[in-house]
Coordinates of C-alpha atoms (C1' of nucleotides) in Angstrom, one line a residue:
Chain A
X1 CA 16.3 78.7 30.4
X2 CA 15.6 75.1 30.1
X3 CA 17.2 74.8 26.7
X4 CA 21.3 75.3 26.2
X5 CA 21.7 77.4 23.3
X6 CA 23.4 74.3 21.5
X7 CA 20.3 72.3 21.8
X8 CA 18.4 75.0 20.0
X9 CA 20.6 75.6 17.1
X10 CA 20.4 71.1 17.1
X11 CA 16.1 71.4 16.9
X12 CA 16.7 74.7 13.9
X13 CA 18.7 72.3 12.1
X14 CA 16.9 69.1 12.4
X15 CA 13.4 71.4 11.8
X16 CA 15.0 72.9 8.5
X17 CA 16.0 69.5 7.7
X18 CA 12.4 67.4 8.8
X19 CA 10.6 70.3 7.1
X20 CA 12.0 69.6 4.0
X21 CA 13.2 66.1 3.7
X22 CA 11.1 64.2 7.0
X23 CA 11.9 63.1 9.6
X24 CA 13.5 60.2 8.6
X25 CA 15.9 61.4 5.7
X26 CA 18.4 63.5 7.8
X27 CA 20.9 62.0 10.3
X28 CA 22.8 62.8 13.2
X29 CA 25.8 63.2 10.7
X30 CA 23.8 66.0 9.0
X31 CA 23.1 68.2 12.2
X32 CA 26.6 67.6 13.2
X33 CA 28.1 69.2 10.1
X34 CA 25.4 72.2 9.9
X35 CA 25.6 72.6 13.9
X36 CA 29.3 72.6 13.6
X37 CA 29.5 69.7 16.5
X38 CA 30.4 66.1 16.5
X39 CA 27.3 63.4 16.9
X40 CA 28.5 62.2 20.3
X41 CA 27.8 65.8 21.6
X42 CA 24.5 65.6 19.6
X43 CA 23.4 62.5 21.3
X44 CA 24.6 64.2 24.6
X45 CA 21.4 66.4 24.7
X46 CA 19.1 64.5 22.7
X47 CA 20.1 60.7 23.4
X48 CA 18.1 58.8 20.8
X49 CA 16.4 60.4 17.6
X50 CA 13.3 60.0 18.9
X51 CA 14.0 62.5 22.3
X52 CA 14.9 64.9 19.8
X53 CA 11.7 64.2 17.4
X54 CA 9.5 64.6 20.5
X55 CA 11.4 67.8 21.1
X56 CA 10.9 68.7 17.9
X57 CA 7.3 68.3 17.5
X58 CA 6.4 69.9 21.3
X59 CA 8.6 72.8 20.2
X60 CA 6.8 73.2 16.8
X61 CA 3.4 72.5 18.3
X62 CA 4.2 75.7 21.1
X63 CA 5.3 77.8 18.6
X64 CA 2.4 77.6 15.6
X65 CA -0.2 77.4 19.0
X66 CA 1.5 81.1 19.9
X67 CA 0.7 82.5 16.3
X68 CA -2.9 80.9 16.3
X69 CA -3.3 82.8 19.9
X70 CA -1.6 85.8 18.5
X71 CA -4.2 85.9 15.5
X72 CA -7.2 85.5 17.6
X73 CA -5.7 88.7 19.9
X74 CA -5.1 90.9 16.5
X75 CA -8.8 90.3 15.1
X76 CA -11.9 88.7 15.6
X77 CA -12.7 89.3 11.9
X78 CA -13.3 85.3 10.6
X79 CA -12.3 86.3 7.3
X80 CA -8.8 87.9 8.1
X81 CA -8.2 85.3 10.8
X82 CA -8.4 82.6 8.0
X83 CA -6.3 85.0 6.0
X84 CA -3.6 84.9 8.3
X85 CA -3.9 81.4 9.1
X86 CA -3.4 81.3 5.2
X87 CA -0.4 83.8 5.4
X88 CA 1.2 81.3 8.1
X89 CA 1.9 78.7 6.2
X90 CA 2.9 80.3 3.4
X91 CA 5.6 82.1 5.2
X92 CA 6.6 78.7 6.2
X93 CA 7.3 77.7 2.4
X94 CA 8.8 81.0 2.4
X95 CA 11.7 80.3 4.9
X96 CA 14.8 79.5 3.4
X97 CA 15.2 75.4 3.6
X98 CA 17.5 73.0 2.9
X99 CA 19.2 74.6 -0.2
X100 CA 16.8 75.6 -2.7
X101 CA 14.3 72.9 -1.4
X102 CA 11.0 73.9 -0.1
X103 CA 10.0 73.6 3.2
X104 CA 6.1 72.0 4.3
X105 CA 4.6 72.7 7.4
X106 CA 6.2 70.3 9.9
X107 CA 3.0 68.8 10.8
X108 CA 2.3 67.8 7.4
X109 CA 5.7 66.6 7.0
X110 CA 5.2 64.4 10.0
X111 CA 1.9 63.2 9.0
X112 CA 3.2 61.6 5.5
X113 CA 6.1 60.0 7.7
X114 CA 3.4 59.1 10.6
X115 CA 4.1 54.8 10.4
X116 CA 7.6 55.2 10.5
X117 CA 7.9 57.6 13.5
X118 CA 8.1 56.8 17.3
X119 CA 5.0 56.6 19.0
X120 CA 6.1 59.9 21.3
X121 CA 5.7 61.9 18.1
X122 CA 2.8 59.8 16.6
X123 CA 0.8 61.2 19.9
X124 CA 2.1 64.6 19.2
X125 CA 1.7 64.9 15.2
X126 CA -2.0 64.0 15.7
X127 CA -2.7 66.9 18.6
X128 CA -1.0 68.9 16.3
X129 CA -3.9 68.2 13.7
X130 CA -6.7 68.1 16.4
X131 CA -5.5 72.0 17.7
X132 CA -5.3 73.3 13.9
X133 CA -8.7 71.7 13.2
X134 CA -10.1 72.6 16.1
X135 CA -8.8 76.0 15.9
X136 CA -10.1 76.6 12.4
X137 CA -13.6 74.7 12.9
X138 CA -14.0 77.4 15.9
X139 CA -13.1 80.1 13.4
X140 CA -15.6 79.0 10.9
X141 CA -18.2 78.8 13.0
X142 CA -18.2 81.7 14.5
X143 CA -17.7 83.3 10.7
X144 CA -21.1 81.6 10.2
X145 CA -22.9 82.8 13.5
X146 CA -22.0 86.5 12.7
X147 CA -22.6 86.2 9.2
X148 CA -18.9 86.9 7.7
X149 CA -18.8 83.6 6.6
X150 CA -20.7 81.2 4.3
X151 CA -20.4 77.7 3.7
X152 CA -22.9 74.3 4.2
X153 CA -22.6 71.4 6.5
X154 CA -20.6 70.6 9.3
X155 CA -18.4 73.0 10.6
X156 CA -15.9 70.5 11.5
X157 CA -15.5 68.6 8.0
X158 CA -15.4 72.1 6.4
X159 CA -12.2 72.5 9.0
X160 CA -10.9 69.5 7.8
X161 CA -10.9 69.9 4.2
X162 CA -9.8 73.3 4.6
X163 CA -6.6 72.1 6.8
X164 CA -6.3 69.4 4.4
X165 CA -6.0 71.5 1.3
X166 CA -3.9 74.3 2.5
X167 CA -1.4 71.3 3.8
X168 CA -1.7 69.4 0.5
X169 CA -1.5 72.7 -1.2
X170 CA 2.1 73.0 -0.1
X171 CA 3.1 69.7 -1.0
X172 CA 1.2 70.4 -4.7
X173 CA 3.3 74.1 -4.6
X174 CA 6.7 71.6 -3.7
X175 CA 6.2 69.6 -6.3
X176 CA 5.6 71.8 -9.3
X177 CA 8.7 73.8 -7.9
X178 CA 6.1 76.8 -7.6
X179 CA 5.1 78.6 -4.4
X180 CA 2.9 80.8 -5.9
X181 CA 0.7 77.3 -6.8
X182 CA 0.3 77.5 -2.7
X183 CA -1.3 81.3 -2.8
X184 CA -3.4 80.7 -5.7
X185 CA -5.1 77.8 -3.9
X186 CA -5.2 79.6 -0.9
X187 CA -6.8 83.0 -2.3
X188 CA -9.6 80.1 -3.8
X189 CA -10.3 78.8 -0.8
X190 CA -10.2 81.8 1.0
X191 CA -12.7 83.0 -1.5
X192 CA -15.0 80.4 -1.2
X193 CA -15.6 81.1 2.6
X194 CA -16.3 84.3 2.3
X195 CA -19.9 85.6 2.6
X196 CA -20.4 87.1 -0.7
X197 CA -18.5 84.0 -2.8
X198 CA -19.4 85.9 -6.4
X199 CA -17.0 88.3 -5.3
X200 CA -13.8 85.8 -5.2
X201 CA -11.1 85.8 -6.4
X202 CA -10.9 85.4 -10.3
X203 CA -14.7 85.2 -10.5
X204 CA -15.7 85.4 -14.2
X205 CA -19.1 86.6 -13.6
X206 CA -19.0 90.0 -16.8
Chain X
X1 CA 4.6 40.7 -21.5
X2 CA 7.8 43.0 -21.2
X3 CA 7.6 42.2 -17.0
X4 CA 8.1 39.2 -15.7
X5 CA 5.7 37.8 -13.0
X6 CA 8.9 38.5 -10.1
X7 CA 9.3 41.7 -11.6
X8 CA 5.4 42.7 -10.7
X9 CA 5.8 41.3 -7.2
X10 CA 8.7 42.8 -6.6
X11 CA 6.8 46.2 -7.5
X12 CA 3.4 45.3 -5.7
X13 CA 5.7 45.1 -2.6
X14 CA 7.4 47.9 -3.3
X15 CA 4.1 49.9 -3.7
X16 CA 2.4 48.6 -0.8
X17 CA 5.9 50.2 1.4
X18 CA 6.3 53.6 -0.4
X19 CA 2.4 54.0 0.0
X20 CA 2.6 53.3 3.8
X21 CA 6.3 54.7 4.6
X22 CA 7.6 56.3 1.8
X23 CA 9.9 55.7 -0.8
X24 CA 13.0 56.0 1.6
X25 CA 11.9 54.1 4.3
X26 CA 12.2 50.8 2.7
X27 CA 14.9 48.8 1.8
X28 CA 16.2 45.8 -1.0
X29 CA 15.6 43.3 2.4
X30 CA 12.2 44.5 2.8
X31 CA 11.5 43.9 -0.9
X32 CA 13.3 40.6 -0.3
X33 CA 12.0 39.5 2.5
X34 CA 8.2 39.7 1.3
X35 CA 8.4 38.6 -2.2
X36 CA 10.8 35.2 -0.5
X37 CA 13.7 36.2 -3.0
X38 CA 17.3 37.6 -2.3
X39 CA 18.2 41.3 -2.8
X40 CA 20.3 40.3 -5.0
X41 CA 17.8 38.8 -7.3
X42 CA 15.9 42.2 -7.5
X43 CA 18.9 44.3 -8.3
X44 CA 18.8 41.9 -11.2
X45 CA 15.2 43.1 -12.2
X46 CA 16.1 46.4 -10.8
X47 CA 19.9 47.7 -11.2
X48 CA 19.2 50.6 -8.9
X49 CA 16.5 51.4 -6.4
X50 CA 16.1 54.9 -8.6
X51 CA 15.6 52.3 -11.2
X52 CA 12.6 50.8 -9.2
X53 CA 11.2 54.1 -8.7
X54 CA 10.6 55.0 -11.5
X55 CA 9.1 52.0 -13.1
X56 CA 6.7 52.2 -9.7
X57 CA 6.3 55.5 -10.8
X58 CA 5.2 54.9 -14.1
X59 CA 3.1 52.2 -13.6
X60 CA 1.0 53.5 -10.9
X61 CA 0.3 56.6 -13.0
X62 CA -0.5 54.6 -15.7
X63 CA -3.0 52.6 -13.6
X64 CA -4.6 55.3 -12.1
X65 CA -4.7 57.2 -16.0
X66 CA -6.7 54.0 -17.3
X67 CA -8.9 54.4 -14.2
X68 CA -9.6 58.2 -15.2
X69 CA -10.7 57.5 -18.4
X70 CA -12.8 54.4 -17.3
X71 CA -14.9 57.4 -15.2
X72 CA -14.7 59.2 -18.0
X73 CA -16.0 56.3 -20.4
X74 CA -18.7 55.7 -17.8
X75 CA -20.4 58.9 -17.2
X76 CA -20.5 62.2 -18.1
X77 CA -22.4 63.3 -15.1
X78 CA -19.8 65.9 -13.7
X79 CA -20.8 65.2 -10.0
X80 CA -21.1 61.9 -10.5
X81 CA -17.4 61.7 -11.6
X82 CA -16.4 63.9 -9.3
X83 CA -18.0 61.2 -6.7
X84 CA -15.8 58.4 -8.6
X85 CA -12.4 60.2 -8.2
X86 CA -13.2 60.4 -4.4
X87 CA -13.8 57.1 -4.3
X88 CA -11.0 56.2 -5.9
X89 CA -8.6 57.3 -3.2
X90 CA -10.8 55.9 -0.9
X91 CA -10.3 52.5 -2.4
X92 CA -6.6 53.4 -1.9
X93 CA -6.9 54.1 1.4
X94 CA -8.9 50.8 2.0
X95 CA -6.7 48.0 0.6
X96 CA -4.7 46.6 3.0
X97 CA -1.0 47.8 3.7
X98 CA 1.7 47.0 5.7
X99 CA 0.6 45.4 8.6
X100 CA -2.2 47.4 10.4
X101 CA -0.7 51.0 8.3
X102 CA -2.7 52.6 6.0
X103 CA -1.8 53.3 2.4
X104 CA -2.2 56.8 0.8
X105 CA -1.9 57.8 -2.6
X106 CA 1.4 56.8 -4.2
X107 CA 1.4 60.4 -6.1
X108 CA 0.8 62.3 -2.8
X109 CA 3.3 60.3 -0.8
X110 CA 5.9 60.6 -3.2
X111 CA 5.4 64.6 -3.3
X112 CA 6.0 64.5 0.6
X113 CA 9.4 62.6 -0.5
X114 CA 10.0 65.3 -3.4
X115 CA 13.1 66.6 -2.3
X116 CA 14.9 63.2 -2.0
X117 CA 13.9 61.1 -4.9
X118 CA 15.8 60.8 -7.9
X119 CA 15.3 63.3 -10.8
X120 CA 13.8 60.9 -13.0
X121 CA 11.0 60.2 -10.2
X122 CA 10.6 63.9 -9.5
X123 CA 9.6 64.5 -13.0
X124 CA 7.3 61.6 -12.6
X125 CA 5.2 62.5 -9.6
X126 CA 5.3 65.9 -10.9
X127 CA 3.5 64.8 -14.5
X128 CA 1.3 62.9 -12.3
X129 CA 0.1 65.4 -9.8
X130 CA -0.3 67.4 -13.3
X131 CA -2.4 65.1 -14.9
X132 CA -4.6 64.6 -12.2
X133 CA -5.1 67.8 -11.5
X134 CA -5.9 68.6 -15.5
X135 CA -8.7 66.1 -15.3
X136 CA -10.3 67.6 -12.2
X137 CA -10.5 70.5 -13.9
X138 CA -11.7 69.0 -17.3
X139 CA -14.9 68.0 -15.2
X140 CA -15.1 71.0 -12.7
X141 CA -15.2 73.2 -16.0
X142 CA -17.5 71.2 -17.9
X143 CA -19.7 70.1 -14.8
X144 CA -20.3 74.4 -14.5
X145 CA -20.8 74.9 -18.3
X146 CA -24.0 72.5 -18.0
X147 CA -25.2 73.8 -14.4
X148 CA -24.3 70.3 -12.6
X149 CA -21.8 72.1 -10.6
X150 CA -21.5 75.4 -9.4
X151 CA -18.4 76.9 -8.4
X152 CA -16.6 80.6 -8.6
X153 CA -13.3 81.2 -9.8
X154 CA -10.8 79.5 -11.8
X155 CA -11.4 75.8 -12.5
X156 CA -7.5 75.0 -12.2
X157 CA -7.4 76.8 -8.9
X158 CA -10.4 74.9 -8.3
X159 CA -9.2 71.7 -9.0
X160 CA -6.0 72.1 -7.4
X161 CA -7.5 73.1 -4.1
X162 CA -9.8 70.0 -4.8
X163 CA -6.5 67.3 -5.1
X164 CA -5.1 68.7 -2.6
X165 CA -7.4 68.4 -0.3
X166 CA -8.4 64.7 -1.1
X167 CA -4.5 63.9 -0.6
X168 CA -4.1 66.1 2.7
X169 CA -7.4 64.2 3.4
X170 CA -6.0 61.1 3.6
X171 CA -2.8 62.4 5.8
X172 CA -5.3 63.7 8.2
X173 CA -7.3 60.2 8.1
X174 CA -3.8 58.7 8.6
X175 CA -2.9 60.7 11.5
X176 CA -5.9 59.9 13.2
X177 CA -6.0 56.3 12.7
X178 CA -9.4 56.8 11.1
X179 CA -10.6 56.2 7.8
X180 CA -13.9 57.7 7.8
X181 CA -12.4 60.7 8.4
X182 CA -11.2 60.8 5.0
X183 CA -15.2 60.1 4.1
X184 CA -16.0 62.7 5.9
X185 CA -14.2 65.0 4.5
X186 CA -14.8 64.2 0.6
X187 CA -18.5 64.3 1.3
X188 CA -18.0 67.8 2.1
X189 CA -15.9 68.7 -0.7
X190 CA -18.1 67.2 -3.4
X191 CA -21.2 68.5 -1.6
X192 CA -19.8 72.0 -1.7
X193 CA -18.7 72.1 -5.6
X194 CA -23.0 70.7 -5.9
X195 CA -25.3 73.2 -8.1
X196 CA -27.3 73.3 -4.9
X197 CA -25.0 73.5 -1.7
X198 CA -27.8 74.1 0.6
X199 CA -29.0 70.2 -0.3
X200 CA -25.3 69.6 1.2
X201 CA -24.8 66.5 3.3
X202 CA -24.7 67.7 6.6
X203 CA -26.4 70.8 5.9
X204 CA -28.6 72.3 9.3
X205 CA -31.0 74.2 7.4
X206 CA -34.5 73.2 8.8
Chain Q
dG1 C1' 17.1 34.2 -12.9
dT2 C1' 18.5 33.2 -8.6
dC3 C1' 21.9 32.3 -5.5
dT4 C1' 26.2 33.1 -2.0
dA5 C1' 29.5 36.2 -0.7
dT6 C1' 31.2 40.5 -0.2
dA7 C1' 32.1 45.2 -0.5
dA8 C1' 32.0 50.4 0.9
dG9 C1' 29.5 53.5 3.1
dA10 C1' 25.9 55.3 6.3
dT11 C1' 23.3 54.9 10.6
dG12 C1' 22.0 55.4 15.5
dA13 C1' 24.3 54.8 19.6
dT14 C1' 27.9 54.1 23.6
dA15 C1' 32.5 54.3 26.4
dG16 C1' 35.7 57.0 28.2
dA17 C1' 39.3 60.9 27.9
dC18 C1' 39.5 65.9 28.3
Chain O
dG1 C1' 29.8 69.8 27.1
dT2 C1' 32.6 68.3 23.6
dC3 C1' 35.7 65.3 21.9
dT4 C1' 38.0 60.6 19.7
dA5 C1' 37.2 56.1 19.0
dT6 C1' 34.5 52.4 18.2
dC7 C1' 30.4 49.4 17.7
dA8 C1' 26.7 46.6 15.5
dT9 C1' 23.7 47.1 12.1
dC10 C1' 21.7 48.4 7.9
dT11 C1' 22.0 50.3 3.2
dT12 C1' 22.7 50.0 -1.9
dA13 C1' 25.3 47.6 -4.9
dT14 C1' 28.5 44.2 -7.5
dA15 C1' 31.1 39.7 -8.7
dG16 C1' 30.8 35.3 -9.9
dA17 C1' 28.9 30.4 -9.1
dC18 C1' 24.9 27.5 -10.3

DNA sequence: GTCTATAAGATGATAGAC
DNA sequence: GTCTATCATCTTATAGAC
């Protein structure tokens, strides 16, 4: 393996910690104490902050770029592969965090702190958001083709908005203290890309 | 005037940061160093930086409140206000930040910074994000009740996919140094909540 | 109101022993 | 690989002169 088993539990900490405080409001001092280590043996495998943000982001990027993969393998059902992509993220707000605090997709965490960061993990926070988007436009359009799915315009702003709202949903969900605010958005938007949309979700129609 | 004139520059500087970085990633110097006073002259107008906060805070929610209700005064066209709040945010996203950085919306940055602001802020952003929200939904229910907008499901659902959406919009946009993506993407949304959606902008329907 | 001076603590980072 | 010790710098914040 090309990654000690101390370097791991280092990038679980500082991911619990950038997931639901950024990357900039957590310190070597606090992976030291939740790693059980001293900072000197932090900065032994990642020297500066930003080796361990780029870490960070390439290990995050692998591992959400496995589920995506894993989804397409399970189904090729547009609907239920936006339904899981859905389910994805809100089993991220469903890991445990920092105490009782939330935690946001990482990407979306690193996008709100994107000026501040080194420009390794500037490069990598926006593939991150190309590969989701791309990943979902291809979804959608293909949802369209066979007729599961229904929506108007581009297929790559629709991706966009959609990416953007199921991130901003979490931060919404965060700040109201309630993940459920994340599903309910979710099942909406879900609902509105589905082929028959009178049939969503809370539709009033008697 | 209960605010003196250093007082407001103190907290247009201040805005201009925690709208590019975040509220954490600026300091007293920062504050100092732009507004050509010394930090100690702004602990004078503002004890703490949680005192600062939430008089940022407060103000920028009161702004943006006046700003609802001058869309609100100045049409009752649902889509029409609808197109207003977008451009609103865009307007954000247009005035000039720090340096060559692009500013978001204070309300959605600060929710990214949830976890670590002060209590009194928390409440703040949260009663913000609320508000907001409440008034998207105000004209997504009324805009369906007189057939200038046509959506299914809940309106608060509706609305709250909406805002977040716009936010995570501008994230996106951020991330990918591009503005117009964050154009882009509100056309979409506003084309999609349309009475027609197959006169959508974008639409391929021949 | 603004300044100088200063405090106490945190931060990322390095040198060198074990 | 991990440690102790140390560094320069930055942070919020206060005391007291002008």
């Amino acid at each position: 393996m090309t990654t000690s088993d101390t370097a791991h539990a280092i990038l679980d900490a500082a991911q619990a910690l950038a997931q639901t405080r950024g990357f900039n409001a957590f310190s070597y001092r606090d992976l030291a104490d939740r790693v059980g280590i001293r900072t000197a043996s932090i900065h032994y495998h990642f020297p500066s902050k930003a080796d361990l943000g780029r870490a960070l982001v390439e290990r995050y990027h692998d591992v959400v770029a496995g589920m995506l993969a894993a989804i397409a393998r399970d189904t090729t059902d547009a609907p239920e592969r936006l339904a899981r992509y859905a389910d994805l993220l809100e089993s991220v707000l469903a890991t445990p965090g920092e105490g009782d605090e939330l935690r946001i997709c990482l990407g979306g965490m690193l996008a709100s702190d994107f000026p501040t960061l080194p420009p390794d993990m500037q490069e990598g926070v926006a593939y991150f958001v190309r590969a989701n988007v791309a990943w979902l436009a291809d979804v959608l359009e293909r949802g369209r083709n066979d007729g599961t799915l229904a929506f108007t315009g581009d297929s790559d702003a629709a991706a966009t908005a959609l990416f953007s709202a199921l991130e901003g949903a979490m931060m919404v969900a965060r700040s109201c203290d309630d993940p459920s605010r994340y599903r309910a958005t979710a099942d909406w938007l879900l609902a509105n890309f589905a082929r028959n949309a009178s049939t969503a979700v809370g539709t009033t129609v008697g």
